[in-house]
CSV table of C-alpha atoms and ligand atoms in Angstrom, one decimal:
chain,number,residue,atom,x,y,z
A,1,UNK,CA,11.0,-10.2,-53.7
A,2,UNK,CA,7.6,-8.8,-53.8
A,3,UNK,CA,7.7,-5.5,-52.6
A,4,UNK,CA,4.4,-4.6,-51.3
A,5,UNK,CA,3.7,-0.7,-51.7
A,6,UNK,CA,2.3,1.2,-48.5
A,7,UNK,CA,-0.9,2.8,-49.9
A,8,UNK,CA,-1.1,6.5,-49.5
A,9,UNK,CA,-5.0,6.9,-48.7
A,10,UNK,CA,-5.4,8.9,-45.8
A,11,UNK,CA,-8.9,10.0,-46.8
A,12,UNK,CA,-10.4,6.7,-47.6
A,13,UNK,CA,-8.5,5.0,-43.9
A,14,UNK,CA,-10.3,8.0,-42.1
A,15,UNK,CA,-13.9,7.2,-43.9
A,16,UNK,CA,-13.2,3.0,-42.9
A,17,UNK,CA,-12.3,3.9,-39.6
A,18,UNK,CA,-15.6,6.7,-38.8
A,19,UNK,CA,-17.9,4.0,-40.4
A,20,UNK,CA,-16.6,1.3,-38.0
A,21,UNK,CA,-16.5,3.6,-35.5
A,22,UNK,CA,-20.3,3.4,-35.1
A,23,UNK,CA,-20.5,-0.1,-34.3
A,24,UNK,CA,-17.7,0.3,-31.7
A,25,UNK,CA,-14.8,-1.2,-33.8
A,26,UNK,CA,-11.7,0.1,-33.9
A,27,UNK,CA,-9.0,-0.4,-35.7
A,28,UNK,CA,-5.3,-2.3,-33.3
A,29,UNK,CA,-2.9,-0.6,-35.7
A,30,UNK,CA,-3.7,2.7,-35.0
A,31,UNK,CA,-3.3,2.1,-31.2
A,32,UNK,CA,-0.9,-1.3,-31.2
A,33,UNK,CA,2.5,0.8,-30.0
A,34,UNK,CA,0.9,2.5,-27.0
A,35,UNK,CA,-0.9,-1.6,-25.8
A,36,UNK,CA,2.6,-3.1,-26.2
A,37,UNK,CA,5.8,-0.9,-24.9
A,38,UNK,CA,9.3,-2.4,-24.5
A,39,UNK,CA,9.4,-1.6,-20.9
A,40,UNK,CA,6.9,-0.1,-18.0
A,41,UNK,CA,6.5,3.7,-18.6
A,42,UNK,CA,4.0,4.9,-16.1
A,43,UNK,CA,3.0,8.0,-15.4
A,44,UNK,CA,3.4,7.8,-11.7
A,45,UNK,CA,6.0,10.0,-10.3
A,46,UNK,CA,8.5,9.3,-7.4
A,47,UNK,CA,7.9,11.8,-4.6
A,48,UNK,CA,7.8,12.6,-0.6
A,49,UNK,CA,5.2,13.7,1.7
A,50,UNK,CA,6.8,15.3,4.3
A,51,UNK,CA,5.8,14.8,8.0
A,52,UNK,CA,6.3,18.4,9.0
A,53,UNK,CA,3.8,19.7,6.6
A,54,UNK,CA,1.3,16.9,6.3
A,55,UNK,CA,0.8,17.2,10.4
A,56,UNK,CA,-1.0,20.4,10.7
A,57,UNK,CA,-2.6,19.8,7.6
A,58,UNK,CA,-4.3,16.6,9.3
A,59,UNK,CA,-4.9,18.1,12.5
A,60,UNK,CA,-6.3,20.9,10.8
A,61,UNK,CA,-9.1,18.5,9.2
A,62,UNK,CA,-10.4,17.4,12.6
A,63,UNK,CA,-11.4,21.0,12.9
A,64,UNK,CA,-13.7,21.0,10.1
A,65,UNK,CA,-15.2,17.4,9.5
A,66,UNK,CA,-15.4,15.0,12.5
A,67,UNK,CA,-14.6,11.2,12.1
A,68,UNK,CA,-18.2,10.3,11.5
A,69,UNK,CA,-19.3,12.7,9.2
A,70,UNK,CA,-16.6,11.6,7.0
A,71,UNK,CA,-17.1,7.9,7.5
A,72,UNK,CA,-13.2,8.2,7.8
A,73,UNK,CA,-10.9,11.3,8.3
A,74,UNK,CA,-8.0,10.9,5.9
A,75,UNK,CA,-6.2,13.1,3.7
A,76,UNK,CA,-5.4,11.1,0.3
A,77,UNK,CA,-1.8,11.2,-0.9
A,78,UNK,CA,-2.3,11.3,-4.4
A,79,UNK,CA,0.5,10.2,-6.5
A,80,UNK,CA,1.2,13.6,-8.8
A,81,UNK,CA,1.8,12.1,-11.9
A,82,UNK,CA,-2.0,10.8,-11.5
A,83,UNK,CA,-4.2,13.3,-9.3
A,84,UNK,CA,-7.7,13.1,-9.3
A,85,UNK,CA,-7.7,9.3,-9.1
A,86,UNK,CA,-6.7,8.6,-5.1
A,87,UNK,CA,-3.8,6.4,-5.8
A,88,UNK,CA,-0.3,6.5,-4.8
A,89,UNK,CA,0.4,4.0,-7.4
A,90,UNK,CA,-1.1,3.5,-10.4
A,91,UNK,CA,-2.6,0.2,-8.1
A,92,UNK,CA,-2.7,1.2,-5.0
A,93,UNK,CA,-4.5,3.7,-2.7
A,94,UNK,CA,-2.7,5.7,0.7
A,95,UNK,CA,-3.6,8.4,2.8
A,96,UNK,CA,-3.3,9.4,6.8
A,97,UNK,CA,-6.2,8.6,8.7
A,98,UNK,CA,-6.3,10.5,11.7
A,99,UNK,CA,-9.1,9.9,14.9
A,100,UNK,CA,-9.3,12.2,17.6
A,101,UNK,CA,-10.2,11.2,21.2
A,102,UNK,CA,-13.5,10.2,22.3
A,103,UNK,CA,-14.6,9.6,18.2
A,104,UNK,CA,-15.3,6.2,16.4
A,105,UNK,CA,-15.1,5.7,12.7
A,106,UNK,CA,-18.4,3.8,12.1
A,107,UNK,CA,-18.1,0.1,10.7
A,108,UNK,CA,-18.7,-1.2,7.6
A,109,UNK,CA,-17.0,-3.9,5.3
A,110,UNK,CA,-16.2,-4.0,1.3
A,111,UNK,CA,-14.3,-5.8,-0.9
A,112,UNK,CA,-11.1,-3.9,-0.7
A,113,UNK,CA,-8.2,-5.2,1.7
A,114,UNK,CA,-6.2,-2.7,3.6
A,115,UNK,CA,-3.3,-2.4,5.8
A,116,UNK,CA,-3.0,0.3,8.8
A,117,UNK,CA,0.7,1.1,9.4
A,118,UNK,CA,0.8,3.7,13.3
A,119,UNK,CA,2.5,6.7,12.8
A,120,UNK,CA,1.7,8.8,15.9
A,121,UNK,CA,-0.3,8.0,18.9
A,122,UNK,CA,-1.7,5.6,21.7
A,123,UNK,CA,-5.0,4.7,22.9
A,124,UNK,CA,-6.5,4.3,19.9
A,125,UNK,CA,-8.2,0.9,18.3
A,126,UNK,CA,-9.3,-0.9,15.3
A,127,UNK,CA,-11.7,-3.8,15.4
A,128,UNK,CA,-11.9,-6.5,13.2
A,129,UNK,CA,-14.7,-9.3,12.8
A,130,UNK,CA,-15.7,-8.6,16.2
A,131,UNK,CA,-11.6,-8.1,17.7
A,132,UNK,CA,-10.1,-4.8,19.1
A,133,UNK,CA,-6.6,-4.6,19.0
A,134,UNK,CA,-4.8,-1.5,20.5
A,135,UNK,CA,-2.4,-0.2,17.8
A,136,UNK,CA,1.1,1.5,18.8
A,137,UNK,CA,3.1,3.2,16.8
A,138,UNK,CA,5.3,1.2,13.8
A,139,UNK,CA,2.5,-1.5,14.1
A,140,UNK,CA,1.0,-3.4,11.3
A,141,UNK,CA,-2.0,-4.4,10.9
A,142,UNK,CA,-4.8,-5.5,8.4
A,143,UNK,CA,-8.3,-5.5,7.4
A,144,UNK,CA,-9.0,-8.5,5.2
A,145,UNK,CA,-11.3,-8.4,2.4
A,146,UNK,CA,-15.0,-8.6,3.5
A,147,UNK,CA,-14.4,-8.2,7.1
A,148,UNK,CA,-16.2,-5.7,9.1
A,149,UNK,CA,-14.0,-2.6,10.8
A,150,UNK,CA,-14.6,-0.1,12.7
A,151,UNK,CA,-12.2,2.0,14.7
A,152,UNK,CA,-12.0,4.2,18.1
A,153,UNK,CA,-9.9,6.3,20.3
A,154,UNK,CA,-11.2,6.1,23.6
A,155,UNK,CA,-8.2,7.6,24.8
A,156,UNK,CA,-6.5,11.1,25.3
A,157,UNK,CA,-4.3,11.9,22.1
A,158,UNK,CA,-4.8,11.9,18.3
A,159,UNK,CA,-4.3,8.9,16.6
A,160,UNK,CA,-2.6,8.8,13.1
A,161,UNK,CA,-2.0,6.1,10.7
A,162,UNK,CA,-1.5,5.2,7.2
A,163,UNK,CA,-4.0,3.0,5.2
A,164,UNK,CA,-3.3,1.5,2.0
A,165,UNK,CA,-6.3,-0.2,-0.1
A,166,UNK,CA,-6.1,-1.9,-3.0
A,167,UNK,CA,-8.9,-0.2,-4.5
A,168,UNK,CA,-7.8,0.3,-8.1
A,169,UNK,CA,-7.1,-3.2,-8.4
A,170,UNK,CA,-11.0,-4.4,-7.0
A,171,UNK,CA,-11.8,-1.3,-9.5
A,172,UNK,CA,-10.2,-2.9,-12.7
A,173,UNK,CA,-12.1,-6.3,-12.1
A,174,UNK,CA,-15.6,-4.2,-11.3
A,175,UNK,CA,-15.8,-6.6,-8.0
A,176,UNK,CA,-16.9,-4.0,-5.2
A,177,UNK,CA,-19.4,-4.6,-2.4
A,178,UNK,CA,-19.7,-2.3,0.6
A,179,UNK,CA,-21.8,-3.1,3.3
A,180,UNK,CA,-22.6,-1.1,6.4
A,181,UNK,CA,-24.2,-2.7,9.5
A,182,UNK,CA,-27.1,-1.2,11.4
A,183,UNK,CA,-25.2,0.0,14.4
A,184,UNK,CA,-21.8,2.3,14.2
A,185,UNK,CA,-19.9,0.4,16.2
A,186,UNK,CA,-19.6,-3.7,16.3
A,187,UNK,CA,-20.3,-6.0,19.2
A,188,UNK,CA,-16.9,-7.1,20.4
A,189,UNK,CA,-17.3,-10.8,20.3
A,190,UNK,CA,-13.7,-12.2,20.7
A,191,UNK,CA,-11.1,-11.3,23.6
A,192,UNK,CA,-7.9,-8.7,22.6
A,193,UNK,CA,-5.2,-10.9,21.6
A,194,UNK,CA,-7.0,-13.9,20.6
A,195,UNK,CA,-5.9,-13.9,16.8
A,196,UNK,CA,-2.7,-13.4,18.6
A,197,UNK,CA,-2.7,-16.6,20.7
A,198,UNK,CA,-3.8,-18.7,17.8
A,199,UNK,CA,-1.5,-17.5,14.9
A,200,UNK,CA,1.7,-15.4,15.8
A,201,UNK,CA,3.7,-17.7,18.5
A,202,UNK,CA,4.2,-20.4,15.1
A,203,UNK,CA,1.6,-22.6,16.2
A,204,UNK,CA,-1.7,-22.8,14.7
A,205,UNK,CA,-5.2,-24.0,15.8
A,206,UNK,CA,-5.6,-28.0,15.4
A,207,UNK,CA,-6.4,-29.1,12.2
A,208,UNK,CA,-6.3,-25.5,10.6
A,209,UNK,CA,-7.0,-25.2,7.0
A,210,UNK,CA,-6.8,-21.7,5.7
A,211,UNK,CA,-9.9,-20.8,4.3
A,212,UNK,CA,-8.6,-17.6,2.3
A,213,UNK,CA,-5.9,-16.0,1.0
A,214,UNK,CA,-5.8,-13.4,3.8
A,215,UNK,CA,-3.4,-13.5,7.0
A,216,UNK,CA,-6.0,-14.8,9.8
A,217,UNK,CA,-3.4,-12.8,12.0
A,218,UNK,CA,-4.3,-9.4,11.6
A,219,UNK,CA,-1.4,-7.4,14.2
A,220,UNK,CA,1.8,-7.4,13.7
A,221,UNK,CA,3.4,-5.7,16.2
A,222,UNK,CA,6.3,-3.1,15.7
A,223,UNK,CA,8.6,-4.4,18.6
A,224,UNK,CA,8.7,-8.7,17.4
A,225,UNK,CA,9.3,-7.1,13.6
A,226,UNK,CA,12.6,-4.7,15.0
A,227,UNK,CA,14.4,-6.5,17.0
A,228,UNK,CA,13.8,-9.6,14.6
A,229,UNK,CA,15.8,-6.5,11.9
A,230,UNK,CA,18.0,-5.4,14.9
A,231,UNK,CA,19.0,-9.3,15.9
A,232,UNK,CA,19.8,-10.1,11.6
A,233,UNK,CA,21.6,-7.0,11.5
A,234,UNK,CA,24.3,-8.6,14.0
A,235,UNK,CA,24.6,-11.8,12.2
A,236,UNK,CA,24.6,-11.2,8.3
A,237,UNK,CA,25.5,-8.5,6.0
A,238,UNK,CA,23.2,-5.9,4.9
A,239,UNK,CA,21.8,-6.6,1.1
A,240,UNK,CA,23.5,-4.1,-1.1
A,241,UNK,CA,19.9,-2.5,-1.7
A,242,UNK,CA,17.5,-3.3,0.6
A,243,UNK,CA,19.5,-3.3,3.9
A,244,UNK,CA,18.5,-6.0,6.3
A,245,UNK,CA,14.8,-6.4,4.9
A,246,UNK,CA,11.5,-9.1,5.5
A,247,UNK,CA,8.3,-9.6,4.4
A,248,UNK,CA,5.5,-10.0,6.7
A,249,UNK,CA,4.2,-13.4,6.2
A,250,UNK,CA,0.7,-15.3,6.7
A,251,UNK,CA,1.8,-17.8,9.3
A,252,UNK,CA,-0.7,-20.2,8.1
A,253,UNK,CA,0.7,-20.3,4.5
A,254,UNK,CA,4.1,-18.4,4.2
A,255,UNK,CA,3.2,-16.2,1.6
A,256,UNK,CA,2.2,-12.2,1.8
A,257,UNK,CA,-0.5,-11.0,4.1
A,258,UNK,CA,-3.3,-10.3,1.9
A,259,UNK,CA,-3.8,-11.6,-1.7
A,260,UNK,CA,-3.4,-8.5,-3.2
A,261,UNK,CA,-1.0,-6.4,-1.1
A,262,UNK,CA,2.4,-7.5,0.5
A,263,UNK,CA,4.5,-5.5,3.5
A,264,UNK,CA,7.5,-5.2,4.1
A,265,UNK,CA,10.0,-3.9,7.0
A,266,UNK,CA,13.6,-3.3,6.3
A,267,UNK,CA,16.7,-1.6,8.6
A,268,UNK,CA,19.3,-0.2,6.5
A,269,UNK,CA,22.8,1.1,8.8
A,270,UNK,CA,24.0,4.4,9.5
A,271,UNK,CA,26.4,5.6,6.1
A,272,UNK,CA,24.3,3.2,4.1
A,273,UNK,CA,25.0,3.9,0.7
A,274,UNK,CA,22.4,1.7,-1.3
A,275,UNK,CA,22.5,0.3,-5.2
A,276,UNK,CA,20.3,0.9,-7.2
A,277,UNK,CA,17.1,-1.2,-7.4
A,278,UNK,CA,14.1,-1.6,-9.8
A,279,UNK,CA,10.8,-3.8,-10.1
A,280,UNK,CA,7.8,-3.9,-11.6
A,281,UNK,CA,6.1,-3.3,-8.3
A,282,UNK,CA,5.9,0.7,-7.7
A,283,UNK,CA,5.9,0.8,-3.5
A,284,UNK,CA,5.2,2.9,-1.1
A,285,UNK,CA,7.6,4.0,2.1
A,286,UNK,CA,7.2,5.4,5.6
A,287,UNK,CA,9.8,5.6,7.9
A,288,UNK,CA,9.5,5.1,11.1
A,289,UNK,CA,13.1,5.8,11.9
A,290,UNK,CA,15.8,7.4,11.0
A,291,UNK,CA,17.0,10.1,8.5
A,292,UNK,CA,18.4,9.8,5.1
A,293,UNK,CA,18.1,10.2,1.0
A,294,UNK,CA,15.4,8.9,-1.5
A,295,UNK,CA,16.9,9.1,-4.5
A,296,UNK,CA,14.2,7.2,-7.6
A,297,UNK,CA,14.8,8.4,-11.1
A,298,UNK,CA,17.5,11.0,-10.8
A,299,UNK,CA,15.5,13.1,-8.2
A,300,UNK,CA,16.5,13.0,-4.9
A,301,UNK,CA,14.1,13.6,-1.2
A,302,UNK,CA,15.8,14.2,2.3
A,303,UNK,CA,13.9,11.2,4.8
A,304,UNK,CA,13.2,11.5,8.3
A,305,UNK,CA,10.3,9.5,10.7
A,306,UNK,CA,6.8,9.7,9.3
A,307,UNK,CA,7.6,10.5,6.2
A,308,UNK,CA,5.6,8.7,3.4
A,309,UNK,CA,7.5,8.2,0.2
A,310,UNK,CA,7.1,6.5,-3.2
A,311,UNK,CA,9.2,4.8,-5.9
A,312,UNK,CA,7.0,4.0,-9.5
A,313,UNK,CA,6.9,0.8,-10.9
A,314,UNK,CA,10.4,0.2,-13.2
A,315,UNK,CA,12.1,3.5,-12.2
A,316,UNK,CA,15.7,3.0,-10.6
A,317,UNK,CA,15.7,3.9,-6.9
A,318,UNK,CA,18.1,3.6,-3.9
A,319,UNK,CA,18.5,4.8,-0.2
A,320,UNK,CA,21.3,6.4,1.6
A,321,UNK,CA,21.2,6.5,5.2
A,322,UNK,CA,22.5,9.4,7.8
A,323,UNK,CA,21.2,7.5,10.6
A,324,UNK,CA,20.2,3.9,11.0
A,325,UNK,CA,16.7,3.6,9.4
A,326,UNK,CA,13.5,1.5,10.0
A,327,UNK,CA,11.1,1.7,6.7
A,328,UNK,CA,7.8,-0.3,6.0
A,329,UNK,CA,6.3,-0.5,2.6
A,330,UNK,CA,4.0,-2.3,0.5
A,331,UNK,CA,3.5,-2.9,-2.8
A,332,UNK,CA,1.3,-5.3,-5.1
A,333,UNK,CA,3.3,-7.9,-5.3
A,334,UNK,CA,1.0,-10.5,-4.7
A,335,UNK,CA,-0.5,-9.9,-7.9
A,336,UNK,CA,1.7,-9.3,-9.9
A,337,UNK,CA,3.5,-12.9,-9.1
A,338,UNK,CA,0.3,-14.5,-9.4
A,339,UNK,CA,0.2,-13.2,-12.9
A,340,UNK,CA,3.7,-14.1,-13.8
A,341,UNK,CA,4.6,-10.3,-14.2
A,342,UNK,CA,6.8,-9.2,-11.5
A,343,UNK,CA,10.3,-8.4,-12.5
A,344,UNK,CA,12.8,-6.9,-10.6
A,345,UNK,CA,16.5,-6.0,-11.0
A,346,UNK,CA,19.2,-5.2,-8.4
B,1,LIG,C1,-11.6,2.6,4.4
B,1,LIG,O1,-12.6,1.7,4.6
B,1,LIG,C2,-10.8,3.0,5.4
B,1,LIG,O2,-11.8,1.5,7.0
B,1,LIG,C3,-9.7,3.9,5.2
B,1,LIG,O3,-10.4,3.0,7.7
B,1,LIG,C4,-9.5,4.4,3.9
B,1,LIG,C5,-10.1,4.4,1.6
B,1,LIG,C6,-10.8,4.1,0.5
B,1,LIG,C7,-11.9,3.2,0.7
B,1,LIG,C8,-12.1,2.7,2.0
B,1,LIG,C9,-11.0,2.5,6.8
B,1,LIG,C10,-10.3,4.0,2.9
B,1,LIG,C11,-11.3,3.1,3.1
C-alpha cells in the first residue's frame, strides 16, 4: 500500500547527472529502453543492387585506379540505412571486386575472414597460403582468418566477384592485425587442387585434427554445389521458404565454413511462390540464376543473375520465382549460434 510519489525535480536530476558526467558515469535509466527492445529494430534496410547498373560503374573504376594502387579494386555496397560504415549488414561487409587482365592484387593477410562468390569472368586466380585456385563463375571460395592472399588475372577478360568480410564483427572485439609481406605476389608452394584432393572427395588426411575453426577446403566449386540442388530437387519437395537449400559445410567438422560467416546455396522452381521467413541473421543474396521478386518488409525488388540483394536481421522476407533460381548468401550465423542468439521463424 505505500504509494511511492515520482519526484518532480528536473533541475536537481540534470545537476546529478552533469556532475557525474565528469567522471564518465552515466545514469541506465535514462538510456535502459533503447539497451533492451522487445524485438531487433535495426536500422539496415532491405535493398537490391542491380547488375545492369553496378557493371559499368565497376568497369568504369578500372579506368581511374588500377588493382595495385588500390590494394584491391572494389566498389562497397553500402547497406542504405547505414552509409558511411562499409557494411551491408549491420555485421557484415560486401562489395564487387573486379581485376582486369595482366593485374595482381598484392598479398597481404589480417584478421578478417572472407568469402569470394564469381560473378563474371575466367582466367582469373586467388591464392591462398601459397595455393592458386582458378575461380569460375558461381564458385565459392574462402580466405580464412590470418592467411595470406593475393589475387591475379593472367588471362584475357575482367574478372568480377563478390567479397564479404566480417569486419565489423573483428571491429567490435578491437582484434585486427594486417600484415603485408615484402613481395606483391606469394611464392606458390602447393600444387592447384591439393586442398582439393585432401578435403572435398569426404576423405580426410590420416589422423587429421582440425586445428581451427576455418574450412581447410577453401573452393567450392559451383558445378558439385548445383547439380547436388538440381539432383534434391528431383527427390524431395521444395521448403515452403527457402526452396531446395544447403549450407556449405567444413568437411573436417560439419559445421559452417568460417567461424564467423556461413554460406549458403539454394534452387527455388519456376512459379515459386515463397512464405515468409525471418531470423535474426540479416543476409545477403546474389543470384546467379534465374529471375524473380525480393519482397523483405513490404517493399518489393525484380531479381535477375548478378544481382546482389539484402534482407535485415528480423524483417519478414520471401521469394517468388519467374524462372528457376540459383542464389548464394551468407549471413553471420556462426556467431550468432555460438552466442545463443539466433532465432528464426518460418
Ligand atoms: C580484402 O582483403 C579483400 O583480399 C577484399 O580481396 C575486400 C574489404 C575490406 C578489408 C579487406 C581481398 C576487403 C579486404
Amino acid at each position: 500500500m505505500s504509494a511511492v510519489m515520482k519526484p518532480d525535480n528536473q533541475a536537481e536530476r540534470k545537476a546529478f547527472y552533469d556532475r557525474i558526467d565528469t567522471r564518465n558515469v552515466t545514469p541506465l535509466w535514462e538510456v535502459l529502453h533503447g539497451l533492451i527492445i522487445k524485438e531487433p529494430n535495426t536500422q539496415a534496410k532491405p535493398y537490391l543492387w542491380d547488375w545492369a547498373q553496378m557493371k559499368p560503374w565497376i568497369l568504369e573504376s578500372a579506368k581511374l585506379i588500377t588493382a595495385e594502387e588500390a590494394e584491391r579494386r572494389v566498389l562497397v555496397l553500402e547497406n542504405p540505412g547505414l552509409r558511411g560504415k562499409s557494411r551491408i549488414t549491420n555485421s557484415l561487409y560486401a562489395g564487387l571486386q573486379l581485376i582486369m587482365p595482366g593485374e595482381v592484387a598484392p598479398a597481404h593477410r589480417h584478421s578478417q575472414s572472407a568469402l569470394r562468390f564469381v560473378i563474371e569472368g575466367h582466367g582469373a586466380y586467388t591464392s591462398v597460403e601459397g595455393e592458386k585456385v582458378f575461380m569460375s563463375p558461381g564458385d565459392f571460395i574462402i580466405t580464412p582468418s590470418w592467411t595470406f592472399h593475393d589475387h591475379g588475372n593472367p588471362g584475357t577478360e575482367p574478372v568480377i566477384w563478390m567479397d564479404g568480410l566480417d569486419v565489423a564483427i573483428v571491429e567490435l572485439f578491437d582484434a585486427q592485425f594486417l600484415e603485408r609481406p615484402d613481395s606483391k605476389v606469394q611464392h606458390t608452394s602447393k600444387s592447384q587442387g591439393e586442398s582439393f584432393a585432401r578435403f572435398a572427395t569426404t576423405m580426410l588426411p590420416l589422423n587429421y585434427r582440425a586445428s581451427s575453426g576455418t574450412s581447410p577446403l577453401f573452393w567450392y566449386p559451383y558445378d558439385r554445389s548445383r547439380e547436388a540442388l538440381a539432383t534434391l530437387s528431383k527427390v524431395e519437395d521444395p521448403h515452403p521458404a527457402h526452396g531446395w537449400k544447403l549450407q556449405y559445410a567444413n568437411p573436417a567438422t560439419g559445421g559452417f565454413v568460417m567461424p564467423t560467416i556461413a554460406t549458403f546455396l539454394q534452387m527455388i522452381p519456376k512459379g515459386f511462390r515463397g512464405q515468409d521467413y525471418r531470423s535474426t541473421d540479416a543476409t545477403a543474396f546474389t543470384v546467379i540464376e534465374g529471375t524473380g521478386t525480393f519482397t523483405c518488409a513490404g517493399q518489393s525488388f525484380r531479381y535477375g543473375p548478378k544481382d546482389v540483394f539484402v534482407a535485415p536481421s528480423w524483417r519478414p522476407w520471401h521469394l517468388d520465382a519467374d524462372e528457376e533460381s540459383v542464389i548464394f548468401s551468407f549471413s553471420d550465423r556462426p556467431v550468432q549460434q555460438a552466442l545463443d542468439l539466433w532465432r528464426e521463424q518460418a
